[in-house]
């Protein structure tokens, strides 16, 4: 027992002397492993010394903790996995960006989040187009020329895109149930009149001369290039909708109402009779000009816009549902109507010529008419008939417009 106590005392003294003198425990004079008992609990590495050398046994340490080496193949695999992960991240980003821009075309519910995403995307695209397109030199303020161009193309894009959701929905459902045939046919007639009106106001020098003669030499026509593009584009898309109704048997299930047929007949008679009176030219004092003929077409468009929404409102009430009537038609139509009025008022104020509103009544009236009916459709879709389950769309076995995100990395 004394021997053991003596050995322990000597070890403590030697450890203290080594710390004070800052001498390594592996002293060159030391030939026995003094630290084996002192560090027996931790065992950080092999402490056996090669006899007579005073150096650690490197082989023992290497056997206990072998080094991990990264081979060339392992390095290649790691880089490949990193590149694959980056590719998946980029694919997800592109998919989300594409989905956000296509929300007005793919969404059927019109939820708050989708509305914000869709309108923001259209604002960015329309604003970019407005910045690069030619601006109206008739506007006095250079800064307002940019504002007018941006607002004009945002409203042009909103109103133009508003026709696509219904066309896509009809194609996916392989049916036009829920869409009023009377509304679609009247749309074609109305936009045919409006396209004629805008094209002549924008390109015809004779019409511009008659306009100045009536409203003054300083007066300018406020019809812009985006108005012309919208009218022609809308006419084409409305014609496509009528074609879908014919293909999917919509006219057999829902024939045109008698008042629509009679209205189209009498409207055509009035328009042709007015054009005949102008062509006959009884005398320059007869007061009939081609400018007046275009105004007649514009009022026909306004009258059709007032009437055309009524069959759709009645159809939604009878069915107690808005299924089949895409809500994005209304969201984008409402946006376009508000921006259209803003641009018209702003242009007239900048030029100091309010004849732009008086001389372009169709644009001003169309904005208000569409806004009033859009509010009615909002009430029907979100409050009166909130059930938007579409059995025909769910039963359709066709592929969706965008691939599902399930299973995506």
Coordinates of C-alpha atoms in Angstrom, one line a residue:
X1 CA 0.0 0.0 0.0
X2 CA 2.9 2.4 0.8
X3 CA 4.5 1.5 -2.5
X4 CA 1.3 2.4 -4.4
X5 CA 0.9 5.7 -2.5
X6 CA 4.5 6.5 -3.1
X7 CA 4.2 5.9 -6.8
X8 CA 1.1 8.1 -7.0
X9 CA 2.9 10.9 -5.1
X10 CA 5.9 10.7 -7.5
X11 CA 3.6 10.9 -10.5
X12 CA 1.9 14.1 -9.2
X13 CA 5.2 15.7 -8.5
X14 CA 6.7 14.9 -11.9
X15 CA 3.5 16.2 -13.6
X16 CA 3.7 19.5 -11.7
X17 CA 7.4 19.9 -12.5
X18 CA 6.7 19.3 -16.2
X19 CA 3.9 22.0 -16.2
X20 CA 6.1 24.5 -14.5
X21 CA 9.1 23.9 -16.7
X22 CA 6.9 23.7 -19.9
X23 CA 8.6 20.5 -20.8
X24 CA 6.7 18.1 -23.1
X25 CA 5.5 14.9 -21.4
X26 CA 7.3 13.0 -24.1
X27 CA 10.7 14.1 -22.7
X28 CA 13.7 13.0 -24.6
X29 CA 15.1 11.6 -21.3
X30 CA 11.9 9.7 -20.6
X31 CA 11.7 6.0 -21.7
X32 CA 8.5 4.9 -20.0
X33 CA 4.9 5.9 -20.8
X34 CA 4.2 8.2 -17.8
X35 CA 0.9 9.5 -19.0
X36 CA -0.9 6.2 -19.5
X37 CA -2.4 6.2 -16.0
X38 CA -2.9 10.0 -16.0
X39 CA -5.1 10.0 -19.2
X40 CA -6.6 6.5 -19.0
X41 CA -10.2 7.9 -19.1
X42 CA -9.8 10.0 -22.2
X43 CA -7.5 8.0 -24.4
X44 CA -7.3 10.6 -27.2
X45 CA -4.7 8.6 -29.1
X46 CA -2.1 5.9 -28.6
X47 CA 0.5 7.0 -26.1
X48 CA 2.9 4.2 -26.5
X49 CA 6.4 5.4 -27.4
X50 CA 8.9 3.7 -29.5
X51 CA 11.6 2.5 -27.3
X52 CA 14.6 4.9 -27.1
X53 CA 13.2 7.4 -29.6
X54 CA 10.9 9.5 -27.4
X55 CA 8.3 9.8 -30.3
X56 CA 4.7 8.6 -30.4
X57 CA 3.8 5.4 -32.1
X58 CA 2.4 6.7 -35.4
X59 CA 1.3 3.3 -36.6
X60 CA -0.9 2.8 -33.5
X61 CA -2.6 6.2 -34.0
X62 CA -3.2 5.5 -37.7
X63 CA -4.8 2.1 -37.0
X64 CA -7.1 3.6 -34.3
X65 CA -8.2 6.7 -36.4
X66 CA -7.6 6.0 -40.1
X67 CA -7.9 9.1 -42.3
X68 CA -10.9 9.5 -44.6
X69 CA -9.8 10.3 -48.1
X70 CA -12.1 11.7 -50.8
X71 CA -11.4 9.8 -54.0
X72 CA -11.8 11.3 -57.5
X73 CA -14.9 9.3 -58.1
X74 CA -16.4 10.5 -54.9
X75 CA -15.6 14.1 -55.8
X76 CA -17.3 13.7 -59.2
X77 CA -20.4 12.3 -57.6
X78 CA -20.6 15.1 -55.2
X79 CA -20.3 17.7 -57.9
X80 CA -22.9 15.9 -60.0
X81 CA -25.3 15.8 -57.0
X82 CA -24.8 19.6 -56.4
X83 CA -25.4 20.4 -60.1
X84 CA -28.5 18.2 -60.1
X85 CA -29.8 20.0 -57.0
X86 CA -29.2 23.4 -58.6
X87 CA -31.0 22.2 -61.7
X88 CA -34.0 21.2 -59.6
X89 CA -34.1 24.5 -57.8
X90 CA -34.0 26.4 -61.2
X91 CA -36.8 24.2 -62.5
X92 CA -39.0 24.9 -59.5
X93 CA -38.3 28.7 -59.9
X94 CA -39.1 28.6 -63.6
X95 CA -42.3 26.6 -63.0
X96 CA -43.5 29.0 -60.3
X97 CA -42.8 32.0 -62.5
X98 CA -44.6 30.5 -65.4
X99 CA -47.5 29.5 -63.2
X100 CA -47.8 33.0 -61.9
X101 CA -48.0 34.5 -65.4
X102 CA -50.6 31.8 -66.4
X103 CA -52.8 32.2 -63.4
X104 CA -55.6 34.1 -65.3
X105 CA -55.6 31.2 -67.8
X106 CA -55.5 28.3 -65.4
X107 CA -57.3 29.5 -62.3
X108 CA -61.1 28.8 -62.0
X109 CA -61.8 30.0 -58.5
X110 CA -60.6 33.6 -58.5
X111 CA -59.2 33.4 -55.0
X112 CA -57.7 36.5 -53.5
X113 CA -54.1 35.2 -53.7
X114 CA -54.5 34.2 -57.4
X115 CA -56.1 37.6 -58.2
X116 CA -53.1 39.5 -56.8
X117 CA -50.6 37.2 -58.5
X118 CA -52.4 37.3 -61.9
X119 CA -52.9 41.1 -61.9
X120 CA -49.4 41.8 -60.8
X121 CA -48.1 39.6 -63.7
X122 CA -50.2 41.5 -66.2
X123 CA -49.1 44.8 -64.8
X124 CA -45.5 44.0 -65.2
X125 CA -45.9 42.7 -68.7
X126 CA -48.2 45.6 -69.8
X127 CA -45.9 48.2 -68.2
X128 CA -42.9 46.8 -70.0
X129 CA -44.7 46.9 -73.3
X130 CA -45.9 50.5 -72.7
X131 CA -42.3 51.6 -72.0
X132 CA -40.9 50.3 -75.3
X133 CA -43.9 51.1 -77.6
X134 CA -44.2 54.5 -79.4
X135 CA -46.0 57.2 -77.4
X136 CA -48.7 59.7 -78.4
X137 CA -46.9 62.9 -79.5
X138 CA -50.2 64.8 -79.2
X139 CA -49.8 64.7 -75.4
X140 CA -48.1 67.8 -74.0
X141 CA -46.2 66.5 -71.0
X142 CA -43.3 64.1 -71.8
X143 CA -43.7 62.3 -68.5
X144 CA -47.4 61.8 -69.0
X145 CA -46.8 60.3 -72.4
X146 CA -45.0 57.4 -70.6
X147 CA -47.8 57.1 -68.0
X148 CA -50.5 57.1 -70.7
X149 CA -48.6 54.5 -72.7
X150 CA -48.1 52.2 -69.7
X151 CA -51.7 52.5 -68.5
X152 CA -53.0 52.0 -72.1
X153 CA -51.1 48.8 -72.6
X154 CA -52.0 47.4 -69.2
X155 CA -55.7 47.9 -69.9
X156 CA -55.2 46.6 -73.4
X157 CA -53.5 43.5 -72.0
X158 CA -56.2 43.0 -69.3
X159 CA -59.1 43.3 -71.8
X160 CA -57.4 41.2 -74.4
X161 CA -56.4 38.4 -72.0
X162 CA -60.0 38.4 -70.6
X163 CA -61.2 36.5 -73.7
X164 CA -58.7 33.6 -73.3
X165 CA -59.9 32.0 -70.0
X166 CA -63.3 31.3 -71.4
X167 CA -61.9 29.8 -74.6
X168 CA -59.6 27.6 -72.6
X169 CA -62.3 26.6 -70.1
X170 CA -64.6 25.6 -73.0
X171 CA -61.8 23.5 -74.6
X172 CA -61.0 21.7 -71.3
X173 CA -64.6 21.0 -70.5
X174 CA -65.5 20.1 -74.2
X175 CA -68.7 22.0 -73.5
X176 CA -70.1 25.6 -73.4
X177 CA -72.7 24.9 -70.7
X178 CA -72.9 27.9 -68.4
X179 CA -71.9 30.3 -71.2
X180 CA -74.8 32.2 -72.8
X181 CA -75.0 31.8 -76.6
X182 CA -76.8 35.1 -76.9
X183 CA -73.9 36.8 -75.1
X184 CA -71.3 35.3 -77.4
X185 CA -73.1 36.1 -80.6
X186 CA -73.8 39.7 -79.6
X187 CA -70.2 40.0 -78.6
X188 CA -69.1 39.2 -82.2
X189 CA -71.5 41.8 -83.7
X190 CA -70.5 44.4 -81.1
X191 CA -66.8 44.0 -81.6
X192 CA -67.2 44.0 -85.4
X193 CA -68.7 47.5 -85.1
X194 CA -66.1 48.6 -82.6
X195 CA -63.2 47.3 -84.7
X196 CA -64.5 49.3 -87.7
X197 CA -64.9 52.4 -85.6
X198 CA -61.3 52.3 -84.1
X199 CA -59.6 51.4 -87.3
X200 CA -61.1 54.3 -89.3
X201 CA -60.5 56.7 -86.5
X202 CA -56.8 55.7 -86.2
X203 CA -55.9 55.3 -89.9
X204 CA -58.3 57.4 -92.0
X205 CA -57.1 60.9 -92.9
X206 CA -60.6 61.7 -94.2
X207 CA -62.2 60.9 -90.8
X208 CA -59.5 62.9 -89.0
X209 CA -60.3 65.8 -91.2
X210 CA -64.0 65.6 -90.5
X211 CA -63.2 65.3 -86.8
X212 CA -61.1 68.5 -86.8
X213 CA -63.7 70.3 -88.9
X214 CA -66.4 69.6 -86.3
X215 CA -64.4 69.9 -83.1
X216 CA -61.7 72.5 -84.1
X217 CA -58.3 72.4 -85.7
X218 CA -56.6 71.9 -82.3
X219 CA -58.7 68.9 -81.4
X220 CA -57.1 65.5 -81.5
X221 CA -58.6 62.0 -81.8
X222 CA -57.9 60.0 -78.6
X223 CA -58.1 56.6 -80.2
X224 CA -54.7 54.9 -79.6
X225 CA -52.9 52.0 -81.3
X226 CA -53.7 49.8 -78.3
X227 CA -57.4 50.6 -78.9
X228 CA -57.2 49.3 -82.4
X229 CA -55.2 46.2 -81.4
X230 CA -57.7 45.4 -78.6
X231 CA -60.7 45.7 -80.9
X232 CA -59.4 43.5 -83.7
X233 CA -58.0 40.9 -81.2
X234 CA -61.3 40.8 -79.3
X235 CA -63.3 40.3 -82.6
X236 CA -61.1 37.3 -83.4
X237 CA -61.4 35.7 -79.9
X238 CA -65.2 36.2 -79.8
X239 CA -65.5 34.5 -83.2
X240 CA -63.5 31.6 -81.7
X241 CA -66.0 31.3 -78.8
X242 CA -68.9 31.2 -81.3
X243 CA -67.1 28.5 -83.2
X244 CA -66.7 26.5 -80.0
X245 CA -70.4 26.8 -79.3
X246 CA -71.2 25.4 -82.7
X247 CA -68.7 22.6 -82.4
X248 CA -69.8 21.5 -78.9
X249 CA -73.5 21.6 -79.9
X250 CA -74.4 24.7 -77.9
X251 CA -76.8 26.1 -80.4
X252 CA -78.8 22.8 -80.4
X253 CA -79.2 22.9 -76.6
X254 CA -79.7 26.6 -76.3
X255 CA -81.0 28.4 -79.5
X256 CA -80.6 32.1 -79.9
X257 CA -83.4 34.2 -78.2
X258 CA -85.9 35.8 -80.5
X259 CA -85.1 39.3 -79.3
X260 CA -81.4 38.7 -80.3
X261 CA -82.4 37.7 -83.8
X262 CA -84.8 40.6 -84.2
X263 CA -82.2 43.1 -82.8
X264 CA -79.5 41.9 -85.2
X265 CA -81.9 42.2 -88.1
X266 CA -83.1 45.7 -87.4
X267 CA -79.6 46.8 -86.5
X268 CA -78.3 45.7 -89.8
X269 CA -81.1 47.5 -91.6
X270 CA -80.4 50.8 -89.9
X271 CA -76.6 50.6 -90.5
X272 CA -77.0 49.7 -94.2
X273 CA -79.6 52.4 -94.7
X274 CA -77.4 55.1 -93.0
X275 CA -74.4 54.1 -95.2
X276 CA -76.7 54.3 -98.3
X277 CA -77.7 57.8 -97.4
X278 CA -74.1 58.9 -97.1
X279 CA -73.2 57.3 -100.4
X280 CA -76.1 58.9 -102.2
X281 CA -74.9 62.4 -101.1
X282 CA -78.0 64.3 -101.7
X283 CA -76.0 67.5 -101.0
X284 CA -73.2 68.7 -98.8
X285 CA -75.8 70.3 -96.6
X286 CA -77.4 67.0 -95.7
X287 CA -75.2 66.8 -92.5
X288 CA -74.4 63.1 -93.0
X289 CA -70.7 62.3 -92.8
X290 CA -68.8 59.1 -92.5
X291 CA -67.8 60.4 -89.1
X292 CA -71.4 60.2 -88.1
X293 CA -71.6 56.7 -89.5
X294 CA -68.7 55.6 -87.3
X295 CA -70.4 57.3 -84.3
X296 CA -73.5 55.2 -85.2
X297 CA -71.3 52.0 -85.1
X298 CA -69.9 53.1 -81.7
X299 CA -73.4 53.5 -80.3
X300 CA -74.4 50.1 -81.7
X301 CA -71.4 48.7 -79.8
X302 CA -72.5 50.5 -76.6
X303 CA -76.1 49.3 -77.0
X304 CA -74.9 45.7 -77.5
X305 CA -72.7 46.0 -74.4
X306 CA -75.7 47.0 -72.3
X307 CA -77.9 44.2 -73.7
X308 CA -75.3 41.4 -74.1
X309 CA -74.7 40.9 -70.4
X310 CA -78.4 40.5 -69.5
X311 CA -78.7 37.0 -71.0
X312 CA -75.6 35.9 -69.0
X313 CA -77.0 37.4 -65.8
X314 CA -80.3 35.6 -66.3
X315 CA -78.6 32.3 -67.2
X316 CA -76.6 32.4 -63.9
X317 CA -79.8 33.1 -61.9
X318 CA -81.7 30.2 -63.6
X319 CA -78.9 27.8 -63.0
X320 CA -78.1 29.3 -59.6
X321 CA -74.4 28.9 -60.5
X322 CA -71.6 30.6 -62.3
X323 CA -69.9 27.3 -63.2
X324 CA -68.9 27.4 -66.9
X325 CA -68.7 31.2 -66.8
X326 CA -65.0 31.9 -66.1
X327 CA -64.6 34.6 -63.3
X328 CA -61.4 35.8 -64.9
X329 CA -63.5 37.2 -67.7
X330 CA -64.9 39.6 -65.1
X331 CA -61.8 40.3 -63.1
X332 CA -59.8 41.4 -66.2
X333 CA -62.8 43.1 -67.8
X334 CA -63.2 45.2 -64.6
X335 CA -59.5 46.1 -64.5
X336 CA -59.6 47.1 -68.2
X337 CA -62.7 49.2 -67.7
X338 CA -61.2 51.2 -64.8
X339 CA -57.9 51.8 -66.6
X340 CA -59.6 52.7 -69.8
X341 CA -61.5 55.5 -68.1
X342 CA -58.4 56.7 -66.3
X343 CA -56.5 56.9 -69.6
X344 CA -59.2 58.8 -71.4
X345 CA -59.7 61.3 -68.6
X346 CA -55.9 61.7 -68.2
X347 CA -55.3 62.3 -71.9
X348 CA -58.0 64.9 -72.1
X349 CA -56.7 66.7 -69.1
X350 CA -53.1 66.7 -70.4
X351 CA -54.2 68.1 -73.7
X352 CA -56.6 70.6 -72.1
X353 CA -59.2 69.4 -74.6
X354 CA -62.2 67.7 -73.0
X355 CA -63.7 67.0 -76.5
X356 CA -61.7 63.8 -76.2
X357 CA -64.5 62.5 -74.0
X358 CA -67.3 64.1 -76.0
X359 CA -65.6 63.1 -79.3
X360 CA -64.9 59.5 -78.2
X361 CA -68.1 58.6 -76.3
X362 CA -67.9 54.9 -77.1
X363 CA -64.7 54.4 -75.1
X364 CA -66.0 56.4 -72.1
X365 CA -69.4 54.6 -72.1
X366 CA -68.0 51.1 -72.6
X367 CA -65.8 51.5 -69.5
X368 CA -68.8 52.4 -67.2
X369 CA -71.1 49.8 -68.7
X370 CA -68.6 47.0 -68.2
X371 CA -67.9 48.1 -64.6
X372 CA -71.6 48.0 -63.6
X373 CA -72.2 44.5 -65.0
X374 CA -68.8 43.3 -63.6
X375 CA -70.0 44.2 -60.1
X376 CA -73.2 42.2 -60.7
X377 CA -71.2 39.2 -61.8
X378 CA -68.9 39.5 -58.7
X379 CA -71.9 39.4 -56.5
X380 CA -73.2 36.3 -58.2
X381 CA -69.9 34.5 -58.2
X382 CA -68.7 35.3 -54.6
X383 CA -71.9 35.8 -52.6
X384 CA -75.0 34.4 -54.3
X385 CA -73.6 31.2 -55.9
X386 CA -70.3 30.5 -54.1
X387 CA -70.3 26.7 -55.0
X388 CA -67.8 26.5 -57.9
X389 CA -67.4 22.7 -58.2
X390 CA -67.4 21.9 -61.9
X391 CA -68.4 18.2 -62.4
X392 CA -67.9 18.4 -66.2
X393 CA -64.3 19.6 -65.7
X394 CA -63.6 17.0 -63.0
X395 CA -65.0 14.2 -65.2
X396 CA -62.9 15.3 -68.2
X397 CA -60.0 12.9 -68.7
X398 CA -58.1 15.3 -70.8
X399 CA -54.7 16.5 -69.8
X400 CA -54.5 19.7 -67.7
X401 CA -53.2 22.9 -69.2
X402 CA -50.2 22.8 -66.9
X403 CA -48.6 19.6 -65.5
X404 CA -49.3 18.8 -61.9
X405 CA -46.7 19.8 -59.3
X406 CA -47.1 16.4 -57.6
X407 CA -43.9 14.5 -57.7
X408 CA -41.8 17.5 -58.6
X409 CA -38.5 17.8 -56.8

